[in-house]
Short mmCIF file of C-alpha atoms and ligand atoms in Angstrom, two decimals:
data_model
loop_
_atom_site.label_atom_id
_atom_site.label_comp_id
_atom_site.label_asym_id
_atom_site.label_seq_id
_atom_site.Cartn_x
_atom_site.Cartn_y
_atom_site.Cartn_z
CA UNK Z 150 0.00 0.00 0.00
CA UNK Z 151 2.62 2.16 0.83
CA UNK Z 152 4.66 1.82 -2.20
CA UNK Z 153 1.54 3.12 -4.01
CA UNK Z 154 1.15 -0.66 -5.62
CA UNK Z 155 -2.27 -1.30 -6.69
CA UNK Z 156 -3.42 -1.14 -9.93
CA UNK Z 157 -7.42 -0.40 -10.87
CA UNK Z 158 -9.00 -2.45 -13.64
CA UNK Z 159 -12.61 -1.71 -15.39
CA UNK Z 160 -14.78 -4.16 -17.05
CA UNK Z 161 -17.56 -2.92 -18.93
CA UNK Z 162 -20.91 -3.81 -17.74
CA UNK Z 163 -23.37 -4.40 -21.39
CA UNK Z 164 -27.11 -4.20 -21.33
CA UNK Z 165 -28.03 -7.57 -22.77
CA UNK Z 166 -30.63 -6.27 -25.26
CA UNK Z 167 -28.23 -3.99 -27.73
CA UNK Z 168 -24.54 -4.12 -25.91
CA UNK Z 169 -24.52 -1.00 -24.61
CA UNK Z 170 -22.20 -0.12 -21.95
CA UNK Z 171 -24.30 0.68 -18.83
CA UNK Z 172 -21.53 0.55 -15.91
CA UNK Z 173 -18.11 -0.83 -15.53
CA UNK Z 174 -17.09 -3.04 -12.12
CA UNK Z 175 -13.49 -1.71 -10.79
CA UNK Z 176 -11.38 -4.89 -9.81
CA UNK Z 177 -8.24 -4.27 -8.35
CA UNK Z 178 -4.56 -5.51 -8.78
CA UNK Z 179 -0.96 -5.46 -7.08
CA UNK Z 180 1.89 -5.02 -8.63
CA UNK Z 181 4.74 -7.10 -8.25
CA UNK Z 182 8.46 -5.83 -7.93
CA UNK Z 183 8.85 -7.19 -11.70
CA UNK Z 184 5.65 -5.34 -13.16
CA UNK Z 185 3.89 -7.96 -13.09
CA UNK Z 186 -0.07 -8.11 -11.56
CA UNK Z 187 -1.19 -10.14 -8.90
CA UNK Z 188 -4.94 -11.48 -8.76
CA UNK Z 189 -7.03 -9.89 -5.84
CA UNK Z 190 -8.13 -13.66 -5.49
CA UNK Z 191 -4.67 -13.77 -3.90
CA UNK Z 192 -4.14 -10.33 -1.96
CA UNK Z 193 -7.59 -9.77 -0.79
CA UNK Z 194 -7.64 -12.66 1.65
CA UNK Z 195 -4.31 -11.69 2.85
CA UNK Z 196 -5.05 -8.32 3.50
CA UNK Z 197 -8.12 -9.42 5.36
CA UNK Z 198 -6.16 -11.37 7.54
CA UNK Z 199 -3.68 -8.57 8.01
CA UNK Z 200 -7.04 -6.14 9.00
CA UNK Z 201 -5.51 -3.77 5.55
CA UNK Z 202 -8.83 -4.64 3.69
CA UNK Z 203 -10.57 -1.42 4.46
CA UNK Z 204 -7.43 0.40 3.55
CA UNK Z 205 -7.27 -1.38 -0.30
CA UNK Z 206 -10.77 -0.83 -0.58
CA UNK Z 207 -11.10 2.84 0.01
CA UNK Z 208 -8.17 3.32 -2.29
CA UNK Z 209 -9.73 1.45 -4.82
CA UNK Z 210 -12.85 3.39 -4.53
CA UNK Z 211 -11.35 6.88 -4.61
CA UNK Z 212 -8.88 5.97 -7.46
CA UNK Z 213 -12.08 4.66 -9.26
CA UNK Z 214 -14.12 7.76 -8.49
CA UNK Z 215 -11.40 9.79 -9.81
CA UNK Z 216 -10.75 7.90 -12.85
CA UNK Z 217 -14.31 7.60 -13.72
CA UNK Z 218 -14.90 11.68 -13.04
CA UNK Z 219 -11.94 11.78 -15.72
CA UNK Z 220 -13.71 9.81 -18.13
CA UNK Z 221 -16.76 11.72 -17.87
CA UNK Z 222 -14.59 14.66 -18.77
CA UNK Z 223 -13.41 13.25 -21.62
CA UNK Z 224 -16.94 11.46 -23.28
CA UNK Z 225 -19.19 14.22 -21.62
CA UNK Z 226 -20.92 11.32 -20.26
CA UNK Z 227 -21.04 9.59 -16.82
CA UNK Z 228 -20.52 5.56 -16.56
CA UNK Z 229 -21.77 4.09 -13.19
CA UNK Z 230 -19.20 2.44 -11.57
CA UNK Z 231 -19.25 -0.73 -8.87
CA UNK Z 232 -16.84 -1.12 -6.42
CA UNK Z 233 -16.47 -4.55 -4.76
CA UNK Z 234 -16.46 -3.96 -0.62
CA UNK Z 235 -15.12 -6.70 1.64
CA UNK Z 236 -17.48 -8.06 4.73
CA UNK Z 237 -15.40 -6.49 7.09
CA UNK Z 238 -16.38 -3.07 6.64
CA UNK Z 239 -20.07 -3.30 6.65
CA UNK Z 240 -20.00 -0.65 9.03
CA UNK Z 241 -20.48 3.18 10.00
CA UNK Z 242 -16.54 3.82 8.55
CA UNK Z 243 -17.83 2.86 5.30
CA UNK Z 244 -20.87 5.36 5.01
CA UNK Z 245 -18.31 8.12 5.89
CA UNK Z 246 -15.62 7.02 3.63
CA UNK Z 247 -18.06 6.66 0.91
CA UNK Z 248 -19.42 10.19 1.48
CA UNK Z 249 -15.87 11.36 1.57
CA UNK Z 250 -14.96 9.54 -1.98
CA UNK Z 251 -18.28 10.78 -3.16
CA UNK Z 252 -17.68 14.77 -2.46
CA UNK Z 253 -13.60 14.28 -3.11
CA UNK Z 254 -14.33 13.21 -6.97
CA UNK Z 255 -17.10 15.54 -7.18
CA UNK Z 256 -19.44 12.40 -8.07
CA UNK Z 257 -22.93 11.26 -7.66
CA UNK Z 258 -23.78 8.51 -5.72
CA UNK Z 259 -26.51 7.79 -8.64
CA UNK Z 260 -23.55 6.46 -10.06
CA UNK Z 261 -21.98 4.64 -7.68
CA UNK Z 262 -22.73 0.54 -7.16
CA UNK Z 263 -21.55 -0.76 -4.17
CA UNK Z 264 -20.81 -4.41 -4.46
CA UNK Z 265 -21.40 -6.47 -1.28
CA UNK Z 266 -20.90 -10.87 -1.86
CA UNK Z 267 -23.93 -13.10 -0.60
CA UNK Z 268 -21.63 -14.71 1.76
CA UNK Z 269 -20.61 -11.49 3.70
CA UNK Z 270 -24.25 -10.35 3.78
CA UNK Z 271 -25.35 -13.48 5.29
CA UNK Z 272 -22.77 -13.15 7.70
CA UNK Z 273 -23.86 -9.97 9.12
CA UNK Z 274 -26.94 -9.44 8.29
CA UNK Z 275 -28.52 -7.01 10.83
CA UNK Z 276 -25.67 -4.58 10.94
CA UNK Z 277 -24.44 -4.93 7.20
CA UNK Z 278 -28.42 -4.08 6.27
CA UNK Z 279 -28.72 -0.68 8.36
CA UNK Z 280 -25.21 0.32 6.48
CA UNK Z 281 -26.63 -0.56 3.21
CA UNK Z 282 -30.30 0.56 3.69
CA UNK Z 283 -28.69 4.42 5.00
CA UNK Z 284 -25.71 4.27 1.55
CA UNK Z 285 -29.51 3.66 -0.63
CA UNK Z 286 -30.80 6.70 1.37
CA UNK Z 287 -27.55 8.91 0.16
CA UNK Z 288 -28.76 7.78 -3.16
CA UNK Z 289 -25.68 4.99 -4.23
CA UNK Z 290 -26.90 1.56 -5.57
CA UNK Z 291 -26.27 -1.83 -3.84
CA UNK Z 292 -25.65 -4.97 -5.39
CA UNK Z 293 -25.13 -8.68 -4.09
CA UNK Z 294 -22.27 -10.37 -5.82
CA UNK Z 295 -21.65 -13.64 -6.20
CA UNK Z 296 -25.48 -14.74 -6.06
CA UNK Z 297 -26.38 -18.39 -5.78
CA UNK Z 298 -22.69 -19.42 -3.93
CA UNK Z 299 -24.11 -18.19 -0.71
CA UNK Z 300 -26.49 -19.52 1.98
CA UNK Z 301 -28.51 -16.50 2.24
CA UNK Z 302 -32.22 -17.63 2.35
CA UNK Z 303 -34.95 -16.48 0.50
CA UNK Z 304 -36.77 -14.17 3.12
CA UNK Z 305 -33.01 -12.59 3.94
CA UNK Z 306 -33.31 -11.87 0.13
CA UNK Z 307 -36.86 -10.22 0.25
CA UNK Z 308 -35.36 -7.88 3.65
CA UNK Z 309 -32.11 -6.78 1.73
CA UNK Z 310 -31.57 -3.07 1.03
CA UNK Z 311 -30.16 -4.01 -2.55
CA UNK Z 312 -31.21 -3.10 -6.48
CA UNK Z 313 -29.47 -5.60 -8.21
CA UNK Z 314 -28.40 -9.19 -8.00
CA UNK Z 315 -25.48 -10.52 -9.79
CA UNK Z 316 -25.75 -14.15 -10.48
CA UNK Z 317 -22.55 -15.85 -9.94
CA UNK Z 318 -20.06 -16.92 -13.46
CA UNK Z 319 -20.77 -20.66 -11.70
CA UNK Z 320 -24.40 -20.59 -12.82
CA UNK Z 321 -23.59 -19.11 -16.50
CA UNK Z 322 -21.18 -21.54 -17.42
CA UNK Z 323 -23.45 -24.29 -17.01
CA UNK Z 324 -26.49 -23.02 -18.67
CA UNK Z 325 -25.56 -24.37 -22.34
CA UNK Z 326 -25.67 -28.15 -20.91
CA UNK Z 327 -29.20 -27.06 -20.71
CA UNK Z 328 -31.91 -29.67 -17.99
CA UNK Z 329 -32.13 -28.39 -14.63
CA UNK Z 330 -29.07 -26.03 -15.20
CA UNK Z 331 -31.18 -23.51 -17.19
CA UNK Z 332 -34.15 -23.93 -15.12
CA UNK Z 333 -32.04 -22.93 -12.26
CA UNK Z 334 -31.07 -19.68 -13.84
CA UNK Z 335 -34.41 -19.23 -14.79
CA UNK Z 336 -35.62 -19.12 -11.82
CA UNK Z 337 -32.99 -17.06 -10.29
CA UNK Z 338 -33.88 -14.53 -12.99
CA UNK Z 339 -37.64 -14.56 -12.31
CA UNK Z 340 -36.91 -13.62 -8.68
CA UNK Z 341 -34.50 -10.82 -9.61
CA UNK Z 342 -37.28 -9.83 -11.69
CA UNK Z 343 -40.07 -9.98 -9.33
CA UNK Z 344 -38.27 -8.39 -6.31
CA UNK Z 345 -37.65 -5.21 -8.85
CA UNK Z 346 -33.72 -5.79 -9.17
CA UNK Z 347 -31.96 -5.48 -11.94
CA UNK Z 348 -30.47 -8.86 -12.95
CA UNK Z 349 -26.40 -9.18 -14.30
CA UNK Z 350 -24.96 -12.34 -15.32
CA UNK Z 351 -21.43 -12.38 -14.28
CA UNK Z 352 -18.45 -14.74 -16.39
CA UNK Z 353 -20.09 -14.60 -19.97
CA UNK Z 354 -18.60 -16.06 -22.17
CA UNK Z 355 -20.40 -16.98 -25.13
CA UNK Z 356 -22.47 -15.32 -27.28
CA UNK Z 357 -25.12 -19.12 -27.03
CA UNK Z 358 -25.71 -17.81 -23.12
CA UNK Z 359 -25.88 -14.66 -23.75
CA UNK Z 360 -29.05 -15.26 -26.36
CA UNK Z 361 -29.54 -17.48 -23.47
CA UNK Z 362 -29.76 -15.09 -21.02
CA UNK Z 363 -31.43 -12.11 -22.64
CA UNK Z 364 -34.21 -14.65 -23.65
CA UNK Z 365 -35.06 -15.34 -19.82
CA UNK Z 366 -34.95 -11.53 -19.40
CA UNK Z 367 -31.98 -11.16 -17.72
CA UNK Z 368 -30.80 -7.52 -18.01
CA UNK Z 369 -27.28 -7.30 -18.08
CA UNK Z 370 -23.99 -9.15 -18.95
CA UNK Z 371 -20.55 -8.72 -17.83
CA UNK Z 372 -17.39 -11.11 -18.91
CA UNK Z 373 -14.95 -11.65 -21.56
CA UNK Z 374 -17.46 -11.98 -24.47
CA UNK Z 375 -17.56 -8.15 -24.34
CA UNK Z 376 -14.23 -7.59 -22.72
CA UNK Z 377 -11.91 -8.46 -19.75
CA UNK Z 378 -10.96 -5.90 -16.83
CA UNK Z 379 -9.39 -3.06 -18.89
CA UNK Z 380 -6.84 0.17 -18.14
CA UNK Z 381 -8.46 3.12 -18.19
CA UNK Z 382 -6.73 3.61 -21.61
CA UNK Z 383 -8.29 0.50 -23.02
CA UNK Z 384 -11.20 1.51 -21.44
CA UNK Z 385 -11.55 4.52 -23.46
CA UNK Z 386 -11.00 2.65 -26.84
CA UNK Z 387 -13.62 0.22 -25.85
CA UNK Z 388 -16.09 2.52 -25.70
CA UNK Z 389 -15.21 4.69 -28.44
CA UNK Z 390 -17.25 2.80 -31.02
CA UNK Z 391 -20.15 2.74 -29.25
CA UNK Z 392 -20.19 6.06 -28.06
CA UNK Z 393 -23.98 6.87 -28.86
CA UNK Z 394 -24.76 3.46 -26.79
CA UNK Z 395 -23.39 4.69 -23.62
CA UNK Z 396 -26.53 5.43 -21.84
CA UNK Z 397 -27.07 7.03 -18.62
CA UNK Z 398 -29.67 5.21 -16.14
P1 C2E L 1372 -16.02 -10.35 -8.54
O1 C2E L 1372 -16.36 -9.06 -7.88
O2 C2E L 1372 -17.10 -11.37 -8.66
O3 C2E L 1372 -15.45 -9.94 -9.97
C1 C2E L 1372 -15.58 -10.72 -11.12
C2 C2E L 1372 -14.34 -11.52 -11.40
O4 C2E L 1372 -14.57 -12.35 -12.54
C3 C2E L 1372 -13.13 -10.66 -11.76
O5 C2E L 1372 -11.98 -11.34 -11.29
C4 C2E L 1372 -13.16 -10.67 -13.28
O6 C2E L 1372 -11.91 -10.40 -13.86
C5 C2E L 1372 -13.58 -12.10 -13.53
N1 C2E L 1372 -14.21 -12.29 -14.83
C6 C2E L 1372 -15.01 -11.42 -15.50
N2 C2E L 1372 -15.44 -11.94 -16.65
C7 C2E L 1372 -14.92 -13.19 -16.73
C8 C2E L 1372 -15.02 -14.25 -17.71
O7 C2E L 1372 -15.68 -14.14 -18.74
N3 C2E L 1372 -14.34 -15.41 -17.43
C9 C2E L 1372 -13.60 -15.56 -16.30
N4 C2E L 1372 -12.97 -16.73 -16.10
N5 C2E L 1372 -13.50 -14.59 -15.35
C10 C2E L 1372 -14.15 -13.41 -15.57
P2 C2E L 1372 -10.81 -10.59 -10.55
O8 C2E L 1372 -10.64 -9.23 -11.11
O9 C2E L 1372 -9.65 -11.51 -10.48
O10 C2E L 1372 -11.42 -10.40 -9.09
C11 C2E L 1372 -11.70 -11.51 -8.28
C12 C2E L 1372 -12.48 -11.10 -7.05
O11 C2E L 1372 -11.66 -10.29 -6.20
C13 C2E L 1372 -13.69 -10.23 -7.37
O12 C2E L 1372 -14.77 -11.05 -7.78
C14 C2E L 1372 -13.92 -9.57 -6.03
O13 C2E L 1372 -14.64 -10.41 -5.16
C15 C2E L 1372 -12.50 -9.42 -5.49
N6 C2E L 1372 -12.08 -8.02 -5.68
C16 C2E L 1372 -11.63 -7.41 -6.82
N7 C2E L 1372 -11.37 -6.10 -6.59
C17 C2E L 1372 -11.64 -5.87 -5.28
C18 C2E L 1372 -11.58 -4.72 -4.42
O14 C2E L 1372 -11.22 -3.59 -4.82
N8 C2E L 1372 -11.95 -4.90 -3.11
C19 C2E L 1372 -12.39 -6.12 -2.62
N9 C2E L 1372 -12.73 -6.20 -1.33
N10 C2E L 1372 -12.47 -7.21 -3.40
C20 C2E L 1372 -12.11 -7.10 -4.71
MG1 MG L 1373 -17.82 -7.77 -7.91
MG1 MG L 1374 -18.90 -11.76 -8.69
#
C-alpha cells in the first residue's frame, strides 16, 4: 500500500438487449516488484487477515471515483461504476468514507454501485443491512455479488436493502448443458425480476448464453465476451465505437 502498488481495472458492464455499456465493475490488482499483476483472489484474503482490507478498498474506490470523473470529462458522459467492498467493513466507517470519496471526486452517488458478496451479507446481516439501507438513502446503488454461492435464504433476500443481484459466473457456465441447469437460472432470474432488481450475469462467455440469457430476461452481462478488466486507456477505446450506446440510467 505504501509503495503506491495497486493497480485499478474496469470491465464494462453491457445491457443484454443492444450491448450498450451501462456501468463498468473496478477490480483491483498489485503489482509485483517485476511489473507484473497479482490477482485480488490472492491479496484480498491476505489483506483481510492482516485487518488492511478497508485500507485497499477505500483506495480502490477513490482511485475509481477519480478515474471515472476523468472519463466523464473526456466522453461528456457519466458511466456508473461498482466497487467490490469486503465483509469487514459493513459498518459506520464505510458510510463516511463513501461520502468522503463521493464529495472528493465531485461524483454522484446515482452512479456509484456498491458491491457487497452473498456470503458477507449473510454473515452480518442485521448490521451490514442498516449500512446498506442508509448508503440507498444517500442515493448509491447496492448490489449482491456472487449470487447463488451463498447460503442467504430467501426471506433474507426479500429484507435486503439491494437493487441488483449478480448471479454468480458458476451458474452461466453451465447453462448451455441445458436440464435443470437452465431452469435454475431461470428461476434465479424470475426472482431478480419480481423483487424489482436489476439482474447481471457475471463470467459470460459466449455469445449461445448470452441469447440465453437475454431470452429469460436477464438484463445485463458482464465477462470476456464483451471484454476483460481493462486500463483506463483501453477503457476509453472500448467505448469509443459505441459512443452513442453509452446510456445514462
Ligand atoms: P467479482 O467481484 O465477482 O469480480 C468478477 C471476477 O470475474 C473478476 O476477477 C473478473 O476479472 C472475472 N471475470 C469477468 N469476466 C470473466 C469471464 O468471462 N471469465 C472468467 N474466467 N473470469 C471473468 P478478478 O478481477 O480476479 O477479481 C476476483 C475477485 O476479487 C472479485 O470477484 C472480487 O470479489 C474481489 N475483488 C476485486 N477487486 C476488489 C476490491 O477492490 N476490493 C475487494 N474487497 N475485493 C475485490
Ligand atoms: Mg464484484
Ligand atoms: Mg462476482
Amino acid at each position: 500500500l505504501r509503495e503506491r502498488s495497486l493497480v485499478v481495472r474496469y470491465q464494462p458492464i453491457v445491457r443484454l438487449t443492444d450491448g450498450a455499456v451501462v456501468a463498468v465493475e473496478a477490480l483491483v490488482r498489485r503489482m509485483r516488484a517485476d511489473g507484473s499483476l497479482e490477482s485480488p483472489d490472492v491479496f484480498i484474503p491476505l489483506a483481510e487477515q492482516l485487518g488492511l482490507v478497508d485500507e485497499v478498498d477505500y483506495a480502490v474506490l477513490r482511485r475509481s471515483l477519480s478515474e471515472m470523473a476523468e472519463l466523464a470529462a473526456l466522453t461528456r458522459r457519466r458511466l456508473p461504476v461498482s466497487v467490490n467492498i469486503s465483509a469487514s467493513e459493513l459498518d459506520d466507517g464505510l458510510e463516511h468514507r463513501v461520502l468522503d470519496a463521493l464529495s472528493e471526486a465531485n461524483w454522484r452517488p446515482e452512479h456509484l454501485v456498491v458491491e457487497v458478496t452473498e456470503t458477507a451479507l449473510a454473515a452480518r446481516t442485521d448490521e451490514a443491512s442498516r449500512l446498506l439501507r442508509r448508503l440507498r438513502t444517500h442515493g448509491c446503488r447496492v448490489a449482491i455479488d456472487d449470487f447463488g454461492t451463498g447460503y442467504s435464504s430467501m426471506a433474507s433476500l426479500v429484507e435486503m436493502p439491494v437493487d441488483i443481484l449478480k448471479i454468480d459466473a458458476s451458474f452461466v457456465h453451465r447453462i448451455a448443458a441445458g436440464g435443470r441447469s437452465l431452469s435454475v437460472m431461470r428461476a434465479i432470474v424470475e426472482i431478480g425480476r419480481s423483487l424489482n432488481l436489476k439482474t447481471v450475469a457475471e463470467g459470460l462467455t459466449t455469445v449461445e448464453q448470452a441469447d440465453l440469457l437475454r431470452g429469460m430476461g436477464c438484463d445485463r452481462g458482464q465477462g470476456y465476451l464483451y471484454a476483460p478488466p481493462l486500463s483506463m486507456e483501453d477503457l476509453i477505446d472500448y467505448l469509443r465505437p459505441d459512443q452513442a450506446l453509452m446510456v445514462m440510467e
